Amino acid sequence: NNIHAADVIQSTHALIQMGGQDMALAYTPLEMYSILLAAAMHDVKHPGNNNNYEINKMSELSLRYNDNSVLENMHASRASHLLHGLEEKNNGGVVGNDCCAAGILGSMTKTQQKMLRTSLIRSILSTDMSRHFSEIAKVTRHVEALEDDIIEDNNGGKSSSSSSPSANILTRINGDKHVKLREKFLPFLLHMADISNPTKPHAVSVEWARAVYDEFFLQGDREAAEELPISPLCDRTTTNLPEAQVGFMNYVVKPAFLLLARCIPNMERVVIGQLEENFMYWMKEKGKDDQPTDS
């Protein structure tokens, strides 16, 4: 879990850097800091199973959070408690003896601390995979609206499909008309970093995929032992890893990263290219499994 947190921090930072100066001008340093802190804490105290397990078991967490983004609410709550503890240490005048308190909150005002916590909660909740398709649909509508405005402006009020607005999206995201996109964009970026394993260098991507499915299968074993319904992709006897990866990359990861690339064009060459290479690998692996065996 700690390695995953470090990976998501690095991935979030890399995506921000790909946005270049436009990204730096679109968001304040506090907002950038908040999303990186959310990346560090988005899975804090993760139990090694998913929301489906918690809900089917009617666990204490599922009852506390009413089956709604159970683990994400727990992560956000735990992150808030940790920050609150650091805030109390700051206010208690013991910062000199506590490098964590001084390092994380520094000299933030009460208002800045509240803004940080609000951003942290919103961003961590955005990592719930059950919200993926609905959130992608919302971001898509907001991006399309901004693209239409840019195309119209670029053509003197005359819309033209031949204009390319991609390079201008981040420069226009601060406009009052597109406040919803601005609010959703950094949490969306964090969510992309969280599911970015298929975009990593090949050897790293494959290792992550196998580690993820090892965790899934351990959950499936636990569900079987506890006579709970075995969650999708968690049954080691029926789940085919290459087939599952092909589906995940084709229907979840690729469309979402292509949407992000419309806002950050620099992603196209590095991220999308690597995603395609990894996709072809899993397609070949799937093809091997699809070949009939000699009886």
PDB file of C-alpha atoms in Angstrom:
ATOM      1  CA  ASN A   1       0.000   0.000   0.000  1.00  0.00           C
ATOM      2  CA  ASN A   2       2.869   2.383   0.777  1.00  0.00           C
ATOM      3  CA  ILE A   3       4.480   1.617  -2.589  1.00  0.00           C
ATOM      4  CA  HIS A   4       1.168   2.269  -4.346  1.00  0.00           C
ATOM      5  CA  ALA A   5       0.837   5.609  -2.535  1.00  0.00           C
ATOM      6  CA  ALA A   6       4.349   6.602  -3.609  1.00  0.00           C
ATOM      7  CA  ASP A   7       3.575   5.534  -7.172  1.00  0.00           C
ATOM      8  CA  VAL A   8       0.369   7.594  -7.285  1.00  0.00           C
ATOM      9  CA  ILE A   9       2.174  10.669  -5.914  1.00  0.00           C
ATOM     10  CA  GLN A  10       4.813  10.335  -8.620  1.00  0.00           C
ATOM     11  CA  SER A  11       2.204   9.721 -11.317  1.00  0.00           C
ATOM     12  CA  THR A  12       0.128  12.712 -10.218  1.00  0.00           C
ATOM     13  CA  HIS A  13       3.227  14.892 -10.220  1.00  0.00           C
ATOM     14  CA  ALA A  14       4.231  13.625 -13.678  1.00  0.00           C
ATOM     15  CA  LEU A  15       0.799  14.452 -15.130  1.00  0.00           C
ATOM     16  CA  ILE A  16       0.928  17.915 -13.565  1.00  0.00           C
ATOM     17  CA  GLN A  17       4.377  18.488 -15.073  1.00  0.00           C
ATOM     18  CA  MET A  18       3.101  17.448 -18.494  1.00  0.00           C
ATOM     19  CA  GLY A  19       0.623  20.304 -18.208  1.00  0.00           C
ATOM     20  CA  GLY A  20       3.582  22.689 -18.154  1.00  0.00           C
ATOM     21  CA  GLN A  21       3.187  26.396 -17.562  1.00  0.00           C
ATOM     22  CA  ASP A  22      -0.516  26.294 -18.443  1.00  0.00           C
ATOM     23  CA  MET A  23      -1.130  23.932 -15.521  1.00  0.00           C
ATOM     24  CA  ALA A  24       0.992  26.057 -13.195  1.00  0.00           C
ATOM     25  CA  LEU A  25      -1.015  29.156 -14.079  1.00  0.00           C
ATOM     26  CA  ALA A  26      -4.389  27.406 -13.839  1.00  0.00           C
ATOM     27  CA  TYR A  27      -4.088  26.385 -10.170  1.00  0.00           C
ATOM     28  CA  THR A  28      -2.644  27.935  -7.019  1.00  0.00           C
ATOM     29  CA  PRO A  29       0.311  26.355  -5.178  1.00  0.00           C
ATOM     30  CA  LEU A  30      -2.071  25.373  -2.360  1.00  0.00           C
ATOM     31  CA  GLU A  31      -4.312  23.516  -4.816  1.00  0.00           C
ATOM     32  CA  MET A  32      -1.320  21.713  -6.311  1.00  0.00           C
ATOM     33  CA  TYR A  33      -0.076  20.805  -2.843  1.00  0.00           C
ATOM     34  CA  SER A  34      -3.540  19.553  -1.869  1.00  0.00           C
ATOM     35  CA  ILE A  35      -3.813  17.145  -4.789  1.00  0.00           C
ATOM     36  CA  LEU A  36      -0.332  15.731  -4.131  1.00  0.00           C
ATOM     37  CA  LEU A  37      -1.212  15.274  -0.449  1.00  0.00           C
ATOM     38  CA  ALA A  38      -4.448  13.552  -1.500  1.00  0.00           C
ATOM     39  CA  ALA A  39      -2.374  11.232  -3.690  1.00  0.00           C
ATOM     40  CA  ALA A  40      -0.273  10.323  -0.658  1.00  0.00           C
ATOM     41  CA  MET A  41      -3.290   9.667   1.562  1.00  0.00           C
ATOM     42  CA  HIS A  42      -5.927   8.386  -0.844  1.00  0.00           C
ATOM     43  CA  ASP A  43      -5.610   4.760   0.337  1.00  0.00           C
ATOM     44  CA  VAL A  44      -4.475   5.284   3.933  1.00  0.00           C
ATOM     45  CA  LYS A  45      -5.241   2.216   6.115  1.00  0.00           C
ATOM     46  CA  HIS A  46      -6.531   0.259   3.125  1.00  0.00           C
ATOM     47  CA  PRO A  47      -7.608  -3.209   4.365  1.00  0.00           C
ATOM     48  CA  GLY A  48      -6.697  -5.090   1.166  1.00  0.00           C
ATOM     49  CA  ASN A  49     -10.261  -5.630  -0.055  1.00  0.00           C
ATOM     50  CA  ASN A  50     -12.726  -3.526  -2.037  1.00  0.00           C
ATOM     51  CA  ASN A  51     -16.049  -1.859  -1.283  1.00  0.00           C
ATOM     52  CA  ASN A  52     -17.971  -4.843  -2.624  1.00  0.00           C
ATOM     53  CA  TYR A  53     -16.549  -7.050   0.110  1.00  0.00           C
ATOM     54  CA  GLU A  54     -17.323  -4.491   2.830  1.00  0.00           C
ATOM     55  CA  ILE A  55     -20.912  -4.092   1.640  1.00  0.00           C
ATOM     56  CA  ASN A  56     -21.635  -7.818   1.226  1.00  0.00           C
ATOM     57  CA  LYS A  57     -20.153  -8.544   4.654  1.00  0.00           C
ATOM     58  CA  MET A  58     -22.119  -5.627   6.170  1.00  0.00           C
ATOM     59  CA  SER A  59     -18.910  -4.640   7.885  1.00  0.00           C
ATOM     60  CA  GLU A  60     -18.625  -1.924  10.504  1.00  0.00           C
ATOM     61  CA  LEU A  61     -17.299   0.411   7.799  1.00  0.00           C
ATOM     62  CA  SER A  62     -20.203  -0.292   5.434  1.00  0.00           C
ATOM     63  CA  LEU A  63     -22.682   0.395   8.231  1.00  0.00           C
ATOM     64  CA  ARG A  64     -20.871   3.592   9.211  1.00  0.00           C
ATOM     65  CA  TYR A  65     -20.814   4.968   5.672  1.00  0.00           C
ATOM     66  CA  ASN A  66     -24.165   3.551   4.507  1.00  0.00           C
ATOM     67  CA  ASP A  67     -22.637   1.473   1.689  1.00  0.00           C
ATOM     68  CA  ASN A  68     -21.579   4.703  -0.037  1.00  0.00           C
ATOM     69  CA  SER A  69     -17.929   4.881  -1.201  1.00  0.00           C
ATOM     70  CA  VAL A  70     -17.143   2.933   1.962  1.00  0.00           C
ATOM     71  CA  LEU A  71     -13.355   2.742   1.776  1.00  0.00           C
ATOM     72  CA  GLU A  72     -12.929   6.166   0.169  1.00  0.00           C
ATOM     73  CA  ASN A  73     -14.937   7.761   2.973  1.00  0.00           C
ATOM     74  CA  MET A  74     -12.792   5.900   5.487  1.00  0.00           C
ATOM     75  CA  HIS A  75      -9.571   7.044   3.787  1.00  0.00           C
ATOM     76  CA  ALA A  76     -10.787  10.663   3.684  1.00  0.00           C
ATOM     77  CA  SER A  77     -11.884  10.540   7.313  1.00  0.00           C
ATOM     78  CA  ARG A  78      -8.589   9.047   8.429  1.00  0.00           C
ATOM     79  CA  ALA A  79      -6.672  11.666   6.435  1.00  0.00           C
ATOM     80  CA  SER A  80      -8.725  14.411   8.081  1.00  0.00           C
ATOM     81  CA  HIS A  81      -8.014  13.013  11.548  1.00  0.00           C
ATOM     82  CA  LEU A  82      -4.293  12.894  10.792  1.00  0.00           C
ATOM     83  CA  LEU A  83      -4.301  16.493   9.583  1.00  0.00           C
ATOM     84  CA  HIS A  84      -6.358  17.595  12.577  1.00  0.00           C
ATOM     85  CA  GLY A  85      -3.774  16.041  14.882  1.00  0.00           C
ATOM     86  CA  LEU A  86      -1.011  17.932  13.102  1.00  0.00           C
ATOM     87  CA  GLU A  87      -3.032  21.141  13.326  1.00  0.00           C
ATOM     88  CA  GLU A  88      -3.402  20.710  17.100  1.00  0.00           C
ATOM     89  CA  LYS A  89       0.341  20.168  17.429  1.00  0.00           C
ATOM     90  CA  ASN A  90       0.955  23.339  15.426  1.00  0.00           C
ATOM     91  CA  ASN A  91      -1.436  25.333  17.589  1.00  0.00           C
ATOM     92  CA  GLY A  92       0.083  23.835  20.723  1.00  0.00           C
ATOM     93  CA  GLY A  93       3.445  25.357  19.917  1.00  0.00           C
ATOM     94  CA  VAL A  94       5.340  22.085  19.625  1.00  0.00           C
ATOM     95  CA  VAL A  95       6.176  22.422  15.956  1.00  0.00           C
ATOM     96  CA  GLY A  96       9.875  22.615  16.689  1.00  0.00           C
ATOM     97  CA  ASN A  97       9.717  19.091  18.120  1.00  0.00           C
ATOM     98  CA  ASP A  98       7.536  17.662  15.373  1.00  0.00           C
ATOM     99  CA  CYS A  99       8.930  17.739  11.855  1.00  0.00           C
ATOM    100  CA  CYS A 100       5.764  16.177  10.395  1.00  0.00           C
ATOM    101  CA  ALA A 101       3.513  18.932  11.736  1.00  0.00           C
ATOM    102  CA  ALA A 102       5.857  21.627  10.519  1.00  0.00           C
ATOM    103  CA  GLY A 103       6.460  19.930   7.172  1.00  0.00           C
ATOM    104  CA  ILE A 104       2.873  19.167   6.146  1.00  0.00           C
ATOM    105  CA  LEU A 105       0.921  22.174   7.399  1.00  0.00           C
ATOM    106  CA  GLY A 106       3.776  24.636   7.729  1.00  0.00           C
ATOM    107  CA  SER A 107       2.497  28.143   8.368  1.00  0.00           C
ATOM    108  CA  MET A 108      -0.953  27.670   6.814  1.00  0.00           C
ATOM    109  CA  THR A 109      -3.707  29.912   8.102  1.00  0.00           C
ATOM    110  CA  LYS A 110      -6.971  28.462   9.392  1.00  0.00           C
ATOM    111  CA  THR A 111      -8.603  29.357   6.079  1.00  0.00           C
ATOM    112  CA  GLN A 112      -5.893  27.588   4.102  1.00  0.00           C
ATOM    113  CA  GLN A 113      -6.136  24.511   6.317  1.00  0.00           C
ATOM    114  CA  LYS A 114      -9.885  24.368   5.712  1.00  0.00           C
ATOM    115  CA  MET A 115      -9.364  24.700   1.956  1.00  0.00           C
ATOM    116  CA  LEU A 116      -6.767  21.925   2.097  1.00  0.00           C
ATOM    117  CA  ARG A 117      -9.121  19.576   3.935  1.00  0.00           C
ATOM    118  CA  THR A 118     -12.031  20.311   1.579  1.00  0.00           C
ATOM    119  CA  SER A 119      -9.845  19.581  -1.426  1.00  0.00           C
ATOM    120  CA  LEU A 120      -8.408  16.469   0.208  1.00  0.00           C
ATOM    121  CA  ILE A 121     -11.837  14.972   0.898  1.00  0.00           C
ATOM    122  CA  ARG A 122     -13.220  15.762  -2.570  1.00  0.00           C
ATOM    123  CA  SER A 123     -10.149  14.334  -4.268  1.00  0.00           C
ATOM    124  CA  ILE A 124      -9.996  11.106  -2.249  1.00  0.00           C
ATOM    125  CA  LEU A 125     -13.699  10.434  -2.835  1.00  0.00           C
ATOM    126  CA  SER A 126     -13.069  10.834  -6.577  1.00  0.00           C
ATOM    127  CA  THR A 127     -10.950   7.656  -6.552  1.00  0.00           C
ATOM    128  CA  ASP A 128     -14.017   5.430  -6.050  1.00  0.00           C
ATOM    129  CA  MET A 129     -14.079   3.222  -9.172  1.00  0.00           C
ATOM    130  CA  SER A 130     -17.862   2.877  -8.957  1.00  0.00           C
ATOM    131  CA  ARG A 131     -18.062   6.562  -9.917  1.00  0.00           C
ATOM    132  CA  HIS A 132     -15.694   6.231 -12.865  1.00  0.00           C
ATOM    133  CA  PHE A 133     -18.111   6.231 -15.792  1.00  0.00           C
ATOM    134  CA  SER A 134     -20.475   8.848 -14.381  1.00  0.00           C
ATOM    135  CA  GLU A 135     -17.574  11.189 -13.583  1.00  0.00           C
ATOM    136  CA  ILE A 136     -15.969  10.635 -16.990  1.00  0.00           C
ATOM    137  CA  ALA A 137     -19.281  11.555 -18.594  1.00  0.00           C
ATOM    138  CA  LYS A 138     -19.453  14.780 -16.576  1.00  0.00           C
ATOM    139  CA  VAL A 139     -15.855  15.773 -17.325  1.00  0.00           C
ATOM    140  CA  THR A 140     -16.412  14.983 -21.002  1.00  0.00           C
ATOM    141  CA  ARG A 141     -19.398  17.339 -21.165  1.00  0.00           C
ATOM    142  CA  HIS A 142     -17.418  20.115 -19.471  1.00  0.00           C
ATOM    143  CA  VAL A 143     -14.411  19.618 -21.767  1.00  0.00           C
ATOM    144  CA  GLU A 144     -16.604  19.620 -24.859  1.00  0.00           C
ATOM    145  CA  ALA A 145     -18.288  22.853 -23.760  1.00  0.00           C
ATOM    146  CA  LEU A 146     -14.903  24.532 -23.295  1.00  0.00           C
ATOM    147  CA  GLU A 147     -13.629  23.170 -26.605  1.00  0.00           C
ATOM    148  CA  ASP A 148     -16.695  24.573 -28.360  1.00  0.00           C
ATOM    149  CA  ASP A 149     -16.065  27.989 -26.822  1.00  0.00           C
ATOM    150  CA  ILE A 150     -12.410  27.947 -27.900  1.00  0.00           C
ATOM    151  CA  ILE A 151     -13.243  26.872 -31.447  1.00  0.00           C
ATOM    152  CA  GLU A 152     -15.875  29.577 -31.698  1.00  0.00           C
ATOM    153  CA  ASP A 153     -13.450  32.231 -30.443  1.00  0.00           C
ATOM    154  CA  ASN A 154     -10.663  31.020 -32.726  1.00  0.00           C
ATOM    155  CA  ASN A 155     -12.931  31.343 -35.726  1.00  0.00           C
ATOM    156  CA  GLY A 156     -14.355  34.737 -34.926  1.00  0.00           C
ATOM    157  CA  GLY A 157     -17.623  33.361 -33.691  1.00  0.00           C
ATOM    158  CA  LYS A 158     -17.924  30.783 -36.483  1.00  0.00           C
ATOM    159  CA  SER A 159     -17.741  27.220 -35.301  1.00  0.00           C
ATOM    160  CA  SER A 160     -15.380  24.946 -37.242  1.00  0.00           C
ATOM    161  CA  SER A 161     -14.520  21.308 -36.619  1.00  0.00           C
ATOM    162  CA  SER A 162     -11.099  21.859 -38.190  1.00  0.00           C
ATOM    163  CA  SER A 163      -9.827  23.946 -35.266  1.00  0.00           C
ATOM    164  CA  SER A 164      -7.889  22.163 -32.525  1.00  0.00           C
ATOM    165  CA  PRO A 165      -8.590  23.558 -29.029  1.00  0.00           C
ATOM    166  CA  SER A 166      -6.534  21.041 -27.052  1.00  0.00           C
ATOM    167  CA  ALA A 167      -3.542  23.289 -26.445  1.00  0.00           C
ATOM    168  CA  ASN A 168      -5.756  26.012 -24.997  1.00  0.00           C
ATOM    169  CA  ILE A 169      -7.972  24.148 -22.526  1.00  0.00           C
ATOM    170  CA  LEU A 170      -5.866  24.721 -19.420  1.00  0.00           C
ATOM    171  CA  THR A 171      -5.386  28.388 -20.302  1.00  0.00           C
ATOM    172  CA  ARG A 172      -9.164  28.861 -20.350  1.00  0.00           C
ATOM    173  CA  ILE A 173     -10.127  26.673 -17.399  1.00  0.00           C
ATOM    174  CA  ASN A 174     -10.181  29.626 -14.985  1.00  0.00           C
ATOM    175  CA  GLY A 175     -13.058  31.328 -16.751  1.00  0.00           C
ATOM    176  CA  ASP A 176     -16.254  31.767 -14.726  1.00  0.00           C
ATOM    177  CA  LYS A 177     -18.190  29.832 -17.353  1.00  0.00           C
ATOM    178  CA  HIS A 178     -16.118  26.691 -16.756  1.00  0.00           C
ATOM    179  CA  VAL A 179     -15.792  26.653 -12.974  1.00  0.00           C
ATOM    180  CA  LYS A 180     -17.212  23.111 -12.779  1.00  0.00           C
ATOM    181  CA  LEU A 181     -14.481  21.743 -15.026  1.00  0.00           C
ATOM    182  CA  ARG A 182     -11.817  23.533 -13.002  1.00  0.00           C
ATOM    183  CA  GLU A 183     -13.230  22.035  -9.789  1.00  0.00           C
ATOM    184  CA  LYS A 184     -13.323  18.519 -11.191  1.00  0.00           C
ATOM    185  CA  PHE A 185     -10.071  18.520 -13.136  1.00  0.00           C
ATOM    186  CA  LEU A 186      -7.490  17.902 -10.379  1.00  0.00           C
ATOM    187  CA  PRO A 187      -9.555  15.121  -8.715  1.00  0.00           C
ATOM    188  CA  PHE A 188      -9.973  13.627 -12.203  1.00  0.00           C
ATOM    189  CA  LEU A 189      -6.199  13.798 -12.672  1.00  0.00           C
ATOM    190  CA  LEU A 190      -5.681  12.008  -9.332  1.00  0.00           C
ATOM    191  CA  HIS A 191      -8.125   9.289 -10.365  1.00  0.00           C
ATOM    192  CA  MET A 192      -6.162   8.829 -13.592  1.00  0.00           C
ATOM    193  CA  ALA A 193      -2.928   8.530 -11.628  1.00  0.00           C
ATOM    194  CA  ASP A 194      -4.589   5.911  -9.427  1.00  0.00           C
ATOM    195  CA  ILE A 195      -5.426   3.699 -12.432  1.00  0.00           C
ATOM    196  CA  SER A 196      -2.319   4.543 -14.451  1.00  0.00           C
ATOM    197  CA  ASN A 197      -0.535   1.189 -14.102  1.00  0.00           C
ATOM    198  CA  PRO A 198      -1.326   0.248 -17.736  1.00  0.00           C
ATOM    199  CA  THR A 199       0.470   3.412 -18.886  1.00  0.00           C
ATOM    200  CA  LYS A 200       3.752   2.629 -17.113  1.00  0.00           C
ATOM    201  CA  PRO A 201       6.884   1.162 -18.728  1.00  0.00           C
ATOM    202  CA  HIS A 202       6.128  -2.388 -19.774  1.00  0.00           C
ATOM    203  CA  ALA A 203       7.964  -4.343 -17.079  1.00  0.00           C
ATOM    204  CA  VAL A 204       6.587  -2.118 -14.321  1.00  0.00           C
ATOM    205  CA  SER A 205       3.068  -2.296 -15.734  1.00  0.00           C
ATOM    206  CA  VAL A 206       3.060  -6.089 -15.884  1.00  0.00           C
ATOM    207  CA  GLU A 207       4.392  -6.395 -12.339  1.00  0.00           C
ATOM    208  CA  TRP A 208       1.684  -4.049 -11.043  1.00  0.00           C
ATOM    209  CA  ALA A 209      -1.039  -5.941 -12.898  1.00  0.00           C
ATOM    210  CA  ARG A 210       0.026  -9.248 -11.354  1.00  0.00           C
ATOM    211  CA  ALA A 211       0.238  -7.673  -7.878  1.00  0.00           C
ATOM    212  CA  VAL A 212      -3.257  -6.203  -8.211  1.00  0.00           C
ATOM    213  CA  TYR A 213      -4.776  -9.521  -9.241  1.00  0.00           C
ATOM    214  CA  ASP A 214      -2.945 -11.324  -6.447  1.00  0.00           C
ATOM    215  CA  GLU A 215      -4.770  -8.991  -4.056  1.00  0.00           C
ATOM    216  CA  PHE A 216      -8.070  -9.572  -5.861  1.00  0.00           C
ATOM    217  CA  PHE A 217      -7.655 -13.343  -5.612  1.00  0.00           C
ATOM    218  CA  LEU A 218      -6.865 -13.173  -1.900  1.00  0.00           C
ATOM    219  CA  GLN A 219     -10.132 -11.288  -1.447  1.00  0.00           C
ATOM    220  CA  GLY A 220     -11.944 -13.939  -3.494  1.00  0.00           C
ATOM    221  CA  ASP A 221     -10.474 -16.685  -1.310  1.00  0.00           C
ATOM    222  CA  ARG A 222     -11.669 -14.821   1.764  1.00  0.00           C
ATOM    223  CA  GLU A 223     -15.147 -14.307   0.301  1.00  0.00           C
ATOM    224  CA  ALA A 224     -15.405 -18.017  -0.509  1.00  0.00           C
ATOM    225  CA  ALA A 225     -14.270 -18.974   2.992  1.00  0.00           C
ATOM    226  CA  GLU A 226     -16.845 -16.603   4.526  1.00  0.00           C
ATOM    227  CA  GLU A 227     -19.588 -17.795   2.136  1.00  0.00           C
ATOM    228  CA  LEU A 228     -19.955 -14.365   0.594  1.00  0.00           C
ATOM    229  CA  PRO A 229     -20.558 -13.728  -3.114  1.00  0.00           C
ATOM    230  CA  ILE A 230     -17.187 -13.703  -4.872  1.00  0.00           C
ATOM    231  CA  SER A 231     -16.624 -10.243  -6.323  1.00  0.00           C
ATOM    232  CA  PRO A 232     -15.957  -9.725 -10.033  1.00  0.00           C
ATOM    233  CA  LEU A 233     -12.343 -10.497 -11.050  1.00  0.00           C
ATOM    234  CA  CYS A 234     -11.665 -12.016  -7.619  1.00  0.00           C
ATOM    235  CA  ASP A 235     -12.237 -15.692  -8.419  1.00  0.00           C
ATOM    236  CA  ARG A 236      -8.839 -17.210  -9.162  1.00  0.00           C
ATOM    237  CA  THR A 237     -10.475 -20.258 -10.776  1.00  0.00           C
ATOM    238  CA  THR A 238     -12.378 -18.304 -13.439  1.00  0.00           C
ATOM    239  CA  THR A 239     -10.574 -14.965 -13.919  1.00  0.00           C
ATOM    240  CA  ASN A 240      -8.288 -14.797 -16.939  1.00  0.00           C
ATOM    241  CA  LEU A 241      -5.646 -12.110 -16.317  1.00  0.00           C
ATOM    242  CA  PRO A 242      -4.890 -11.171 -19.955  1.00  0.00           C
ATOM    243  CA  GLU A 243      -8.587 -11.038 -20.836  1.00  0.00           C
ATOM    244  CA  ALA A 244      -9.340  -8.936 -17.755  1.00  0.00           C
ATOM    245  CA  GLN A 245      -6.487  -6.524 -18.547  1.00  0.00           C
ATOM    246  CA  VAL A 246      -7.608  -6.124 -22.154  1.00  0.00           C
ATOM    247  CA  GLY A 247     -11.110  -5.241 -21.016  1.00  0.00           C
ATOM    248  CA  PHE A 248      -9.907  -2.871 -18.290  1.00  0.00           C
ATOM    249  CA  MET A 249      -7.536  -1.054 -20.620  1.00  0.00           C
ATOM    250  CA  ASN A 250      -9.939  -0.911 -23.568  1.00  0.00           C
ATOM    251  CA  TYR A 251     -13.090   0.204 -21.790  1.00  0.00           C
ATOM    252  CA  VAL A 252     -11.837   2.028 -18.675  1.00  0.00           C
ATOM    253  CA  VAL A 253      -8.262   3.262 -18.955  1.00  0.00           C
ATOM    254  CA  LYS A 254      -7.857   4.214 -22.618  1.00  0.00           C
ATOM    255  CA  PRO A 255     -11.017   6.345 -23.038  1.00  0.00           C
ATOM    256  CA  ALA A 256     -10.261   8.191 -19.794  1.00  0.00           C
ATOM    257  CA  PHE A 257      -6.650   8.925 -20.706  1.00  0.00           C
ATOM    258  CA  LEU A 258      -7.647  10.059 -24.196  1.00  0.00           C
ATOM    259  CA  LEU A 259     -10.007  12.508 -22.501  1.00  0.00           C
ATOM    260  CA  LEU A 260      -7.205  13.740 -20.244  1.00  0.00           C
ATOM    261  CA  ALA A 261      -4.916  14.092 -23.278  1.00  0.00           C
ATOM    262  CA  ARG A 262      -7.418  16.537 -24.793  1.00  0.00           C
ATOM    263  CA  CYS A 263      -6.534  18.791 -21.861  1.00  0.00           C
ATOM    264  CA  ILE A 264      -2.830  17.898 -21.644  1.00  0.00           C
ATOM    265  CA  PRO A 265      -1.613  17.289 -25.219  1.00  0.00           C
ATOM    266  CA  ASN A 266       1.926  16.413 -24.056  1.00  0.00           C
ATOM    267  CA  MET A 267       0.511  13.121 -22.776  1.00  0.00           C
ATOM    268  CA  GLU A 268      -0.213  11.881 -26.269  1.00  0.00           C
ATOM    269  CA  ARG A 269       3.317  10.816 -27.166  1.00  0.00           C
ATOM    270  CA  VAL A 270       4.510   9.410 -23.833  1.00  0.00           C
ATOM    271  CA  VAL A 271       1.466   8.139 -21.961  1.00  0.00           C
ATOM    272  CA  ILE A 272      -0.870   7.078 -24.763  1.00  0.00           C
ATOM    273  CA  GLY A 273       1.989   5.508 -26.723  1.00  0.00           C
ATOM    274  CA  GLN A 274       3.023   3.373 -23.732  1.00  0.00           C
ATOM    275  CA  LEU A 275      -0.593   2.435 -23.088  1.00  0.00           C
ATOM    276  CA  GLU A 276      -0.904   1.147 -26.659  1.00  0.00           C
ATOM    277  CA  GLU A 277       2.297  -0.890 -26.309  1.00  0.00           C
ATOM    278  CA  ASN A 278       1.076  -2.517 -23.094  1.00  0.00           C
ATOM    279  CA  PHE A 279      -2.342  -3.156 -24.603  1.00  0.00           C
ATOM    280  CA  MET A 280      -0.772  -5.049 -27.502  1.00  0.00           C
ATOM    281  CA  TYR A 281       1.193  -7.182 -25.030  1.00  0.00           C
ATOM    282  CA  TRP A 282      -1.962  -8.261 -23.202  1.00  0.00           C
ATOM    283  CA  MET A 283      -3.753  -8.838 -26.507  1.00  0.00           C
ATOM    284  CA  LYS A 284      -0.973 -11.253 -27.498  1.00  0.00           C
ATOM    285  CA  GLU A 285      -1.195 -12.967 -24.103  1.00  0.00           C
ATOM    286  CA  LYS A 286      -4.943 -13.255 -24.501  1.00  0.00           C
ATOM    287  CA  GLY A 287      -4.428 -14.733 -27.964  1.00  0.00           C
ATOM    288  CA  LYS A 288      -2.230 -17.454 -26.495  1.00  0.00           C
ATOM    289  CA  ASP A 289      -4.983 -18.382 -24.052  1.00  0.00           C
ATOM    290  CA  ASP A 290      -7.590 -18.350 -26.834  1.00  0.00           C
ATOM    291  CA  GLN A 291      -5.667 -20.892 -28.931  1.00  0.00           C
ATOM    292  CA  PRO A 292      -7.171 -24.384 -28.776  1.00  0.00           C
ATOM    293  CA  THR A 293      -5.038 -26.983 -27.058  1.00  0.00           C
ATOM    294  CA  ASP A 294      -4.354 -30.375 -28.578  1.00  0.00           C
ATOM    295  CA  SER A 295      -6.396 -33.070 -26.942  1.00  0.00           C
TER     296      SER A 295
END
